[in-house]
Amino acid sequence: MQKEFKFDSELTVNRLGYGTMQLPGKGVWGPATDAKQAANVITTAIDNGVNFIDTADSYGPFYANLYLKDALQQRPNSQVMVATKVGFTRQGPNQWTAVGNPAYLRQQVELNLFSLGLDHLDLLQLHRIDPNFTIEEQVGELAAMQKEGKIKHIGLSQVSVEQLKAAQKVAPIVSVQNRYNLVDRADEAVLNYAEQQHIAFIPWFPLATGKLTSGDTLSEIAAKYDAEPAQIALAWLLKRSDVILPIPGTSNPEHVKQNIAAQEIELADVDFAALNQLNK
Ligand SMILES: NC(=O)c1ccc[n+]([C@@H]2O[C@H](COP(=O)([O-])OP(=O)(O)OC[C@H]3O[C@@H](n4cnc5c(N)ncnc54)[C@H](OP(=O)(O)O)[C@@H]3O)[C@@H](O)[C@H]2O)c1
């Protein structure tokens, strides 16, 4: 099992990353109850070896990026690869509307740079493909900003194999972020295609929003490794494919440490097989 994933000659990251979506207020809307604590969760992740952090302008909106900016400024030599996203607008708690108008995507790239305090984005993911615009228009605008040096790599989120192939005709795609975990493997075909192409597959909801932090089979196997069920769910993802980069979200520094420690667990084949049976 590879511990790292290589994006290019300069960017190699630990496969176990962190996602910022749990940091803003309820429904991923508004500020965290404690902004200092939110930044502290991120510095804890960095201090424990995380160097791949997923965020988005739409988380808060912007609050998650501001906490990340604060954390990065506290750890100026950390060399964290930031993966952010554009293409979702927000109307209130738990409300998300895709907007792929190229002018809007361009504005959001600029606002991500500003809110994160960065001069370029290592990985910019299109959060959703907006059916009102073509893939050429949406990915094409990101490719233009790549040529301008504002974006290093382009990724996609929640796409089919066909959409991924269509986007690859417009620009090189280095990552795809789709919902995937131990009990939700609807996008197995996308994962298999990503593996063939050495595209990073970033599973969102890696813990099924917390459902995979308990359960009989997970708890039984966790006991064998003196681990927590959440760590076993993450270890399963790491073993499933070397292109998988899990980004578990948490607002709890202790959970951050626990999740990162999951990369030390090498599941035995027999346990991996037992966990495979949990797919619904
Ligand atoms: N591309 C997309 O469309 C998309 C959609 C959703 C999410 N994402 C990204 O994927 C990341 C992960 O998804 P997610 O955060 O929504 O869901 P998740 O990682 O599946 O689960 C997060 C939940 O698990 C709990 N948790 C985390 N670690 C734990 C541990 N060790 N023990 C017990 N509970 C634990 C958290 O609660 P506590 O805070 O109490 O730890 C939180 O309630 C997000 O942060 C975001 O970056 C992307």
mmCIF file of C-alpha atoms and ligand atoms in Angstrom:
data_model
loop_
_atom_site.group_PDB
_atom_site.id
_atom_site.type_symbol
_atom_site.label_atom_id
_atom_site.label_comp_id
_atom_site.label_asym_id
_atom_site.label_seq_id
_atom_site.Cartn_x
_atom_site.Cartn_y
_atom_site.Cartn_z
ATOM 1 C CA MET A 1 0.000 0.000 0.000
ATOM 2 C CA GLN A 2 1.414 3.394 -1.039
ATOM 3 C CA LYS A 3 1.354 6.017 1.745
ATOM 4 C CA GLU A 4 1.773 8.880 -0.742
ATOM 5 C CA PHE A 5 0.227 10.051 -4.009
ATOM 6 C CA LYS A 6 2.252 11.930 -6.602
ATOM 7 C CA PHE A 7 0.483 14.689 -8.578
ATOM 8 C CA ASP A 8 3.631 15.886 -10.374
ATOM 9 C CA SER A 9 7.394 16.175 -9.889
ATOM 10 C CA GLU A 10 6.879 18.831 -7.180
ATOM 11 C CA LEU A 11 3.640 17.761 -5.507
ATOM 12 C CA THR A 12 3.566 14.501 -3.556
ATOM 13 C CA VAL A 13 1.110 14.241 -0.650
ATOM 14 C CA ASN A 14 0.263 11.841 2.145
ATOM 15 C CA ARG A 15 -2.851 10.013 1.008
ATOM 16 C CA LEU A 16 -4.727 10.616 4.273
ATOM 17 C CA GLY A 17 -5.881 14.241 4.052
ATOM 18 C CA TYR A 18 -8.418 16.516 5.687
ATOM 19 C CA GLY A 19 -11.648 18.222 4.495
ATOM 20 C CA THR A 20 -12.813 21.563 5.941
ATOM 21 C CA MET A 21 -16.579 21.200 5.442
ATOM 22 C CA GLN A 22 -17.356 20.474 9.108
ATOM 23 C CA LEU A 23 -15.774 23.750 10.284
ATOM 24 C CA PRO A 24 -18.407 26.417 9.402
ATOM 25 C CA GLY A 25 -21.789 26.698 11.161
ATOM 26 C CA LYS A 26 -24.719 24.281 10.971
ATOM 27 C CA GLY A 27 -25.727 23.338 7.421
ATOM 28 C CA VAL A 28 -22.239 24.482 6.266
ATOM 29 C CA TRP A 29 -23.521 28.037 6.693
ATOM 30 C CA GLY A 30 -22.082 30.955 8.635
ATOM 31 C CA PRO A 31 -19.154 31.044 11.019
ATOM 32 C CA ALA A 32 -17.940 28.354 13.403
ATOM 33 C CA THR A 33 -18.957 28.892 17.017
ATOM 34 C CA ASP A 34 -15.245 29.290 17.793
ATOM 35 C CA ALA A 35 -13.071 30.536 14.889
ATOM 36 C CA LYS A 36 -9.839 29.998 16.834
ATOM 37 C CA GLN A 37 -10.767 26.384 17.501
ATOM 38 C CA ALA A 38 -11.597 25.906 13.780
ATOM 39 C CA ALA A 39 -8.103 27.042 12.766
ATOM 40 C CA ASN A 40 -6.684 24.907 15.570
ATOM 41 C CA VAL A 41 -8.283 21.772 14.072
ATOM 42 C CA ILE A 42 -6.413 22.485 10.828
ATOM 43 C CA THR A 43 -3.037 23.186 12.499
ATOM 44 C CA THR A 44 -3.508 19.941 14.450
ATOM 45 C CA ALA A 45 -3.991 18.119 11.138
ATOM 46 C CA ILE A 46 -0.848 19.737 9.695
ATOM 47 C CA ASP A 47 1.194 19.032 12.831
ATOM 48 C CA ASN A 48 0.214 15.362 12.585
ATOM 49 C CA GLY A 49 1.329 14.967 8.986
ATOM 50 C CA VAL A 50 -1.581 16.091 6.792
ATOM 51 C CA ASN A 51 -0.332 17.924 3.706
ATOM 52 C CA PHE A 52 -3.425 17.606 1.486
ATOM 53 C CA ILE A 53 -6.411 19.749 2.525
ATOM 54 C CA ASP A 54 -9.720 19.967 0.669
ATOM 55 C CA THR A 55 -11.890 23.085 0.910
ATOM 56 C CA ALA A 56 -14.338 25.154 -1.188
ATOM 57 C CA ASP A 57 -15.432 28.777 -1.469
ATOM 58 C CA SER A 58 -18.990 27.563 -0.832
ATOM 59 C CA TYR A 59 -18.220 26.183 2.676
ATOM 60 C CA GLY A 60 -19.636 28.932 4.862
ATOM 61 C CA PRO A 61 -19.469 30.451 2.210
ATOM 62 C CA PHE A 62 -15.814 31.450 2.646
ATOM 63 C CA TYR A 63 -15.524 30.784 6.386
ATOM 64 C CA ALA A 64 -13.728 27.454 5.852
ATOM 65 C CA ASN A 65 -11.233 29.155 3.507
ATOM 66 C CA LEU A 66 -10.588 31.896 6.071
ATOM 67 C CA TYR A 67 -9.884 29.335 8.823
ATOM 68 C CA LEU A 68 -7.566 27.519 6.431
ATOM 69 C CA LYS A 69 -5.790 30.791 5.565
ATOM 70 C CA ASP A 70 -5.312 31.452 9.290
ATOM 71 C CA ALA A 71 -3.911 27.924 9.845
ATOM 72 C CA LEU A 72 -1.559 28.162 6.844
ATOM 73 C CA GLN A 73 -0.251 31.498 8.115
ATOM 74 C CA GLN A 74 0.435 29.842 11.475
ATOM 75 C CA ARG A 75 2.409 27.084 9.689
ATOM 76 C CA PRO A 76 4.249 29.017 6.942
ATOM 77 C CA ASN A 77 6.696 26.183 6.152
ATOM 78 C CA SER A 78 4.149 23.373 6.050
ATOM 79 C CA GLN A 79 4.019 22.933 2.225
ATOM 80 C CA VAL A 80 0.373 21.930 2.285
ATOM 81 C CA MET A 81 -1.297 21.212 -1.042
ATOM 82 C CA VAL A 82 -4.661 23.014 -1.008
ATOM 83 C CA ALA A 83 -7.474 21.600 -3.115
ATOM 84 C CA THR A 84 -10.363 24.025 -3.456
ATOM 85 C CA LYS A 85 -13.510 24.180 -5.574
ATOM 86 C CA VAL A 86 -15.733 26.549 -7.540
ATOM 87 C CA GLY A 87 -19.141 26.177 -9.156
ATOM 88 C CA PHE A 88 -21.572 26.058 -6.232
ATOM 89 C CA THR A 89 -23.595 29.045 -5.001
ATOM 90 C CA ARG A 90 -25.236 29.159 -1.566
ATOM 91 C CA GLN A 91 -28.678 30.458 -0.583
ATOM 92 C CA GLY A 92 -28.798 29.341 3.058
ATOM 93 C CA PRO A 93 -28.045 26.377 5.360
ATOM 94 C CA ASN A 94 -27.856 23.108 3.375
ATOM 95 C CA GLN A 95 -28.791 24.905 0.139
ATOM 96 C CA TRP A 96 -26.471 24.483 -2.837
ATOM 97 C CA THR A 97 -27.053 25.532 -6.458
ATOM 98 C CA ALA A 98 -24.572 24.777 -9.234
ATOM 99 C CA VAL A 99 -23.590 27.746 -11.397
ATOM 100 C CA GLY A 100 -21.108 27.048 -14.178
ATOM 101 C CA ASN A 101 -21.245 30.378 -15.981
ATOM 102 C CA PRO A 102 -17.569 30.839 -16.968
ATOM 103 C CA ALA A 103 -17.609 34.446 -15.722
ATOM 104 C CA TYR A 104 -18.754 33.228 -12.307
ATOM 105 C CA LEU A 105 -16.153 30.434 -12.221
ATOM 106 C CA ARG A 106 -13.435 32.986 -12.975
ATOM 107 C CA GLN A 107 -14.649 35.299 -10.221
ATOM 108 C CA GLN A 108 -14.685 32.412 -7.727
ATOM 109 C CA VAL A 109 -11.140 31.365 -8.612
ATOM 110 C CA GLU A 110 -10.069 34.934 -7.811
ATOM 111 C CA LEU A 111 -12.061 34.908 -4.560
ATOM 112 C CA ASN A 112 -10.534 31.555 -3.558
ATOM 113 C CA LEU A 113 -7.055 33.028 -4.104
ATOM 114 C CA PHE A 114 -8.011 36.068 -2.023
ATOM 115 C CA SER A 115 -9.721 34.193 0.832
ATOM 116 C CA LEU A 116 -6.965 31.573 1.077
ATOM 117 C CA GLY A 117 -4.160 34.148 0.828
ATOM 118 C CA LEU A 118 -2.478 32.210 -2.006
ATOM 119 C CA ASP A 119 -0.922 33.372 -5.290
ATOM 120 C CA HIS A 120 -1.972 30.214 -7.140
ATOM 121 C CA LEU A 121 -4.195 27.194 -6.496
ATOM 122 C CA ASP A 122 -2.480 23.779 -6.557
ATOM 123 C CA LEU A 123 -5.748 21.999 -7.338
ATOM 124 C CA LEU A 124 -8.977 23.652 -8.464
ATOM 125 C CA GLN A 125 -11.957 21.312 -8.691
ATOM 126 C CA LEU A 126 -15.201 22.072 -10.520
ATOM 127 C CA HIS A 127 -17.659 21.357 -7.675
ATOM 128 C CA ARG A 128 -20.479 20.372 -10.042
ATOM 129 C CA ILE A 129 -20.962 20.399 -13.794
ATOM 130 C CA ASP A 130 -23.807 22.856 -14.466
ATOM 131 C CA PRO A 131 -26.102 21.427 -17.176
ATOM 132 C CA ASN A 132 -26.819 24.975 -18.393
ATOM 133 C CA PHE A 133 -23.286 25.284 -19.770
ATOM 134 C CA THR A 134 -21.163 22.858 -21.802
ATOM 135 C CA ILE A 135 -18.236 20.992 -20.298
ATOM 136 C CA GLU A 136 -16.050 22.839 -22.841
ATOM 137 C CA GLU A 137 -17.244 26.209 -21.508
ATOM 138 C CA GLN A 138 -16.747 25.293 -17.839
ATOM 139 C CA VAL A 139 -13.511 23.282 -17.953
ATOM 140 C CA GLY A 140 -12.272 25.547 -20.771
ATOM 141 C CA GLU A 141 -12.448 28.590 -18.488
ATOM 142 C CA LEU A 142 -10.453 26.754 -15.823
ATOM 143 C CA ALA A 143 -7.926 25.700 -18.472
ATOM 144 C CA ALA A 144 -7.557 29.364 -19.479
ATOM 145 C CA MET A 145 -6.813 30.277 -15.852
ATOM 146 C CA GLN A 146 -4.350 27.391 -15.712
ATOM 147 C CA LYS A 147 -2.471 28.941 -18.651
ATOM 148 C CA GLU A 148 -2.459 32.249 -16.762
ATOM 149 C CA GLY A 149 -0.702 30.510 -13.835
ATOM 150 C CA LYS A 150 -3.568 30.907 -11.366
ATOM 151 C CA ILE A 151 -4.351 27.176 -11.240
ATOM 152 C CA LYS A 152 -1.777 24.388 -11.267
ATOM 153 C CA HIS A 153 -4.081 21.384 -11.679
ATOM 154 C CA ILE A 154 -7.748 20.879 -12.573
ATOM 155 C CA GLY A 155 -10.087 18.358 -10.929
ATOM 156 C CA LEU A 156 -13.791 17.499 -11.095
ATOM 157 C CA SER A 157 -16.418 16.555 -8.528
ATOM 158 C CA GLN A 158 -19.420 14.204 -8.704
ATOM 159 C CA VAL A 159 -19.030 13.156 -12.323
ATOM 160 C CA SER A 160 -19.619 10.061 -14.430
ATOM 161 C CA VAL A 161 -16.911 8.302 -16.450
ATOM 162 C CA GLU A 162 -18.408 9.876 -19.600
ATOM 163 C CA GLN A 163 -18.211 13.391 -18.149
ATOM 164 C CA LEU A 164 -14.660 12.743 -16.983
ATOM 165 C CA LYS A 165 -13.645 11.579 -20.462
ATOM 166 C CA ALA A 166 -15.332 14.624 -22.044
ATOM 167 C CA ALA A 167 -13.458 16.955 -19.655
ATOM 168 C CA GLN A 168 -10.156 15.212 -20.453
ATOM 169 C CA LYS A 169 -10.641 16.324 -24.070
ATOM 170 C CA VAL A 170 -10.602 19.947 -22.860
ATOM 171 C CA ALA A 171 -7.782 19.838 -20.284
ATOM 172 C CA PRO A 172 -5.711 17.359 -18.262
ATOM 173 C CA ILE A 173 -7.758 16.223 -15.237
ATOM 174 C CA VAL A 174 -5.743 15.109 -12.205
ATOM 175 C CA SER A 175 -8.509 14.346 -9.703
ATOM 176 C CA VAL A 176 -12.131 13.389 -9.287
ATOM 177 C CA GLN A 177 -14.042 13.872 -6.045
ATOM 178 C CA ASN A 178 -17.145 11.670 -5.811
ATOM 179 C CA ARG A 179 -19.217 10.302 -2.915
ATOM 180 C CA TYR A 180 -17.768 6.946 -1.953
ATOM 181 C CA ASN A 181 -17.264 4.955 1.225
ATOM 182 C CA LEU A 182 -17.495 1.443 2.668
ATOM 183 C CA VAL A 183 -21.299 1.363 2.422
ATOM 184 C CA ASP A 184 -21.801 3.555 -0.652
ATOM 185 C CA ARG A 185 -19.908 2.354 -3.696
ATOM 186 C CA ALA A 186 -22.187 3.489 -6.508
ATOM 187 C CA ASP A 187 -19.227 5.147 -8.240
ATOM 188 C CA GLU A 188 -17.004 2.070 -8.463
ATOM 189 C CA ALA A 189 -16.737 2.544 -12.264
ATOM 190 C CA VAL A 190 -15.371 6.073 -11.809
ATOM 191 C CA LEU A 191 -12.854 4.802 -9.248
ATOM 192 C CA ASN A 192 -11.721 2.030 -11.609
ATOM 193 C CA TYR A 193 -11.293 4.506 -14.474
ATOM 194 C CA ALA A 194 -9.366 6.890 -12.182
ATOM 195 C CA GLU A 195 -7.076 4.032 -11.179
ATOM 196 C CA GLN A 196 -6.349 3.170 -14.834
ATOM 197 C CA GLN A 197 -5.492 6.807 -15.571
ATOM 198 C CA HIS A 198 -3.574 7.573 -12.330
ATOM 199 C CA ILE A 199 -6.187 10.203 -11.475
ATOM 200 C CA ALA A 200 -6.577 10.891 -7.732
ATOM 201 C CA PHE A 201 -9.969 9.658 -6.489
ATOM 202 C CA ILE A 202 -11.017 11.788 -3.500
ATOM 203 C CA PRO A 203 -14.002 10.126 -1.797
ATOM 204 C CA TRP A 204 -16.330 12.599 -0.105
ATOM 205 C CA PHE A 205 -18.335 11.386 2.886
ATOM 206 C CA PRO A 206 -15.519 8.858 3.594
ATOM 207 C CA LEU A 207 -17.149 8.196 6.984
ATOM 208 C CA ALA A 208 -20.702 8.379 5.564
ATOM 209 C CA THR A 209 -21.054 11.673 7.528
ATOM 210 C CA GLY A 210 -20.255 9.870 10.775
ATOM 211 C CA LYS A 211 -22.336 6.693 10.276
ATOM 212 C CA LEU A 212 -19.108 4.703 9.881
ATOM 213 C CA THR A 213 -17.931 5.580 13.380
ATOM 214 C CA SER A 214 -19.858 2.638 14.878
ATOM 215 C CA GLY A 215 -21.448 -0.692 13.852
ATOM 216 C CA ASP A 216 -20.964 -4.349 14.764
ATOM 217 C CA THR A 217 -18.552 -5.470 12.025
ATOM 218 C CA LEU A 218 -16.520 -2.265 12.159
ATOM 219 C CA SER A 219 -16.315 -2.445 15.964
ATOM 220 C CA GLU A 220 -15.310 -6.137 15.952
ATOM 221 C CA ILE A 221 -12.537 -5.548 13.417
ATOM 222 C CA ALA A 222 -11.473 -2.318 15.172
ATOM 223 C CA ALA A 223 -10.994 -4.244 18.426
ATOM 224 C CA LYS A 224 -8.490 -6.565 16.674
ATOM 225 C CA TYR A 225 -6.317 -3.573 15.733
ATOM 226 C CA ASP A 226 -6.861 -1.698 19.015
ATOM 227 C CA ALA A 227 -8.429 0.986 16.819
ATOM 228 C CA GLU A 228 -11.672 2.973 16.466
ATOM 229 C CA PRO A 229 -14.356 2.032 13.896
ATOM 230 C CA ALA A 230 -13.762 5.308 11.977
ATOM 231 C CA GLN A 231 -10.097 4.380 11.582
ATOM 232 C CA ILE A 232 -11.067 1.001 10.108
ATOM 233 C CA ALA A 233 -13.426 2.664 7.603
ATOM 234 C CA LEU A 234 -10.538 4.918 6.507
ATOM 235 C CA ALA A 235 -8.029 2.040 6.431
ATOM 236 C CA TRP A 236 -10.454 0.177 4.136
ATOM 237 C CA LEU A 237 -10.444 3.121 1.693
ATOM 238 C CA LEU A 238 -6.634 3.293 1.768
ATOM 239 C CA LYS A 239 -6.372 -0.408 0.980
ATOM 240 C CA ARG A 240 -9.089 -0.339 -1.683
ATOM 241 C CA SER A 241 -6.917 1.630 -4.151
ATOM 242 C CA ASP A 242 -3.632 3.543 -4.129
ATOM 243 C CA VAL A 243 -5.319 6.426 -5.990
ATOM 244 C CA ILE A 244 -7.799 7.026 -3.131
ATOM 245 C CA LEU A 245 -7.105 10.137 -1.035
ATOM 246 C CA PRO A 246 -9.611 10.209 1.863
ATOM 247 C CA ILE A 247 -10.412 13.663 3.293
ATOM 248 C CA PRO A 248 -12.398 12.962 6.495
ATOM 249 C CA GLY A 249 -14.054 16.077 7.935
ATOM 250 C CA THR A 250 -14.175 16.896 11.625
ATOM 251 C CA SER A 251 -14.327 19.896 13.906
ATOM 252 C CA ASN A 252 -12.720 17.932 16.751
ATOM 253 C CA PRO A 253 -8.899 17.971 17.150
ATOM 254 C CA GLU A 254 -8.919 14.534 18.808
ATOM 255 C CA HIS A 255 -10.816 13.048 15.861
ATOM 256 C CA VAL A 256 -8.287 14.655 13.490
ATOM 257 C CA LYS A 257 -5.437 12.835 15.235
ATOM 258 C CA GLN A 258 -7.398 9.585 15.258
ATOM 259 C CA ASN A 259 -8.217 9.828 11.549
ATOM 260 C CA ILE A 260 -4.600 10.488 10.546
ATOM 261 C CA ALA A 261 -3.418 7.524 12.619
ATOM 262 C CA ALA A 262 -5.612 5.303 10.392
ATOM 263 C CA GLN A 263 -2.837 5.422 7.760
ATOM 264 C CA GLU A 264 -0.741 3.219 10.065
ATOM 265 C CA ILE A 265 -3.338 0.416 9.955
ATOM 266 C CA GLU A 266 -2.632 -2.286 7.354
ATOM 267 C CA LEU A 267 -5.822 -4.329 7.157
ATOM 268 C CA ALA A 268 -5.350 -8.075 6.778
ATOM 269 C CA ASP A 269 -6.948 -9.513 3.622
ATOM 270 C CA VAL A 270 -9.483 -11.448 5.694
ATOM 271 C CA ASP A 271 -10.689 -8.239 7.391
ATOM 272 C CA PHE A 272 -10.737 -6.357 4.103
ATOM 273 C CA ALA A 273 -12.918 -9.124 2.655
ATOM 274 C CA ALA A 274 -15.291 -9.016 5.653
ATOM 275 C CA LEU A 275 -15.624 -5.235 5.292
ATOM 276 C CA ASN A 276 -16.327 -5.622 1.563
ATOM 277 C CA GLN A 277 -19.532 -7.427 2.525
ATOM 278 C CA LEU A 278 -20.903 -4.257 4.182
ATOM 279 C CA ASN A 279 -21.792 -2.657 0.834
ATOM 280 C CA LYS A 280 -25.577 -2.128 0.761
HETATM 281 N N1 LIG B 1 -17.278 17.385 -3.535
HETATM 282 C C1 LIG B 1 -18.391 17.385 -2.837
HETATM 283 O O1 LIG B 1 -19.484 17.550 -3.372
HETATM 284 C C2 LIG B 1 -18.316 17.191 -1.354
HETATM 285 C C3 LIG B 1 -19.490 16.930 -0.623
HETATM 286 C C4 LIG B 1 -19.372 16.719 0.740
HETATM 287 C C5 LIG B 1 -18.119 16.767 1.352
HETATM 288 N N2 LIG B 1 -17.002 17.054 0.624
HETATM 289 C C6 LIG B 1 -15.656 17.074 1.234
HETATM 290 O O2 LIG B 1 -15.446 15.812 1.864
HETATM 291 C C7 LIG B 1 -15.051 16.029 3.221
HETATM 292 C C8 LIG B 1 -15.528 14.867 4.064
HETATM 293 O O3 LIG B 1 -16.939 14.820 4.096
HETATM 294 P P1 LIG B 1 -17.769 15.179 5.417
HETATM 295 O O4 LIG B 1 -16.913 15.961 6.345
HETATM 296 O O5 LIG B 1 -19.035 15.808 4.976
HETATM 297 O O6 LIG B 1 -18.183 13.752 5.954
HETATM 298 P P2 LIG B 1 -17.363 12.541 6.637
HETATM 299 O O7 LIG B 1 -15.906 12.820 6.627
HETATM 300 O O8 LIG B 1 -17.876 11.294 6.024
HETATM 301 O O9 LIG B 1 -17.929 12.564 8.121
HETATM 302 C C9 LIG B 1 -17.839 13.688 8.946
HETATM 303 C C10 LIG B 1 -18.566 13.359 10.245
HETATM 304 O O10 LIG B 1 -17.864 12.319 10.911
HETATM 305 C C11 LIG B 1 -17.525 12.724 12.225
HETATM 306 N N3 LIG B 1 -16.175 12.226 12.505
HETATM 307 C C12 LIG B 1 -15.044 12.485 11.804
HETATM 308 N N4 LIG B 1 -14.006 11.806 12.316
HETATM 309 C C13 LIG B 1 -14.489 11.096 13.373
HETATM 310 C C14 LIG B 1 -13.905 10.204 14.301
HETATM 311 N N5 LIG B 1 -12.610 9.883 14.264
HETATM 312 N N6 LIG B 1 -14.710 9.663 15.257
HETATM 313 C C15 LIG B 1 -16.013 9.965 15.319
HETATM 314 N N7 LIG B 1 -16.632 10.814 14.457
HETATM 315 C C16 LIG B 1 -15.874 11.374 13.498
HETATM 316 C C17 LIG B 1 -17.582 14.238 12.237
HETATM 317 O O11 LIG B 1 -18.006 14.715 13.508
HETATM 318 P P3 LIG B 1 -16.999 15.527 14.485
HETATM 319 O O12 LIG B 1 -16.857 16.890 13.918
HETATM 320 O O13 LIG B 1 -17.688 15.474 15.792
HETATM 321 O O14 LIG B 1 -15.695 14.762 14.495
HETATM 322 C C18 LIG B 1 -18.662 14.521 11.190
HETATM 323 O O15 LIG B 1 -19.942 14.494 11.771
HETATM 324 C C19 LIG B 1 -15.662 17.375 3.574
HETATM 325 O O16 LIG B 1 -15.065 17.934 4.731
HETATM 326 C C20 LIG B 1 -15.447 18.142 2.312
HETATM 327 O O17 LIG B 1 -14.115 18.648 2.275
HETATM 328 C C21 LIG B 1 -17.092 17.240 -0.727
#
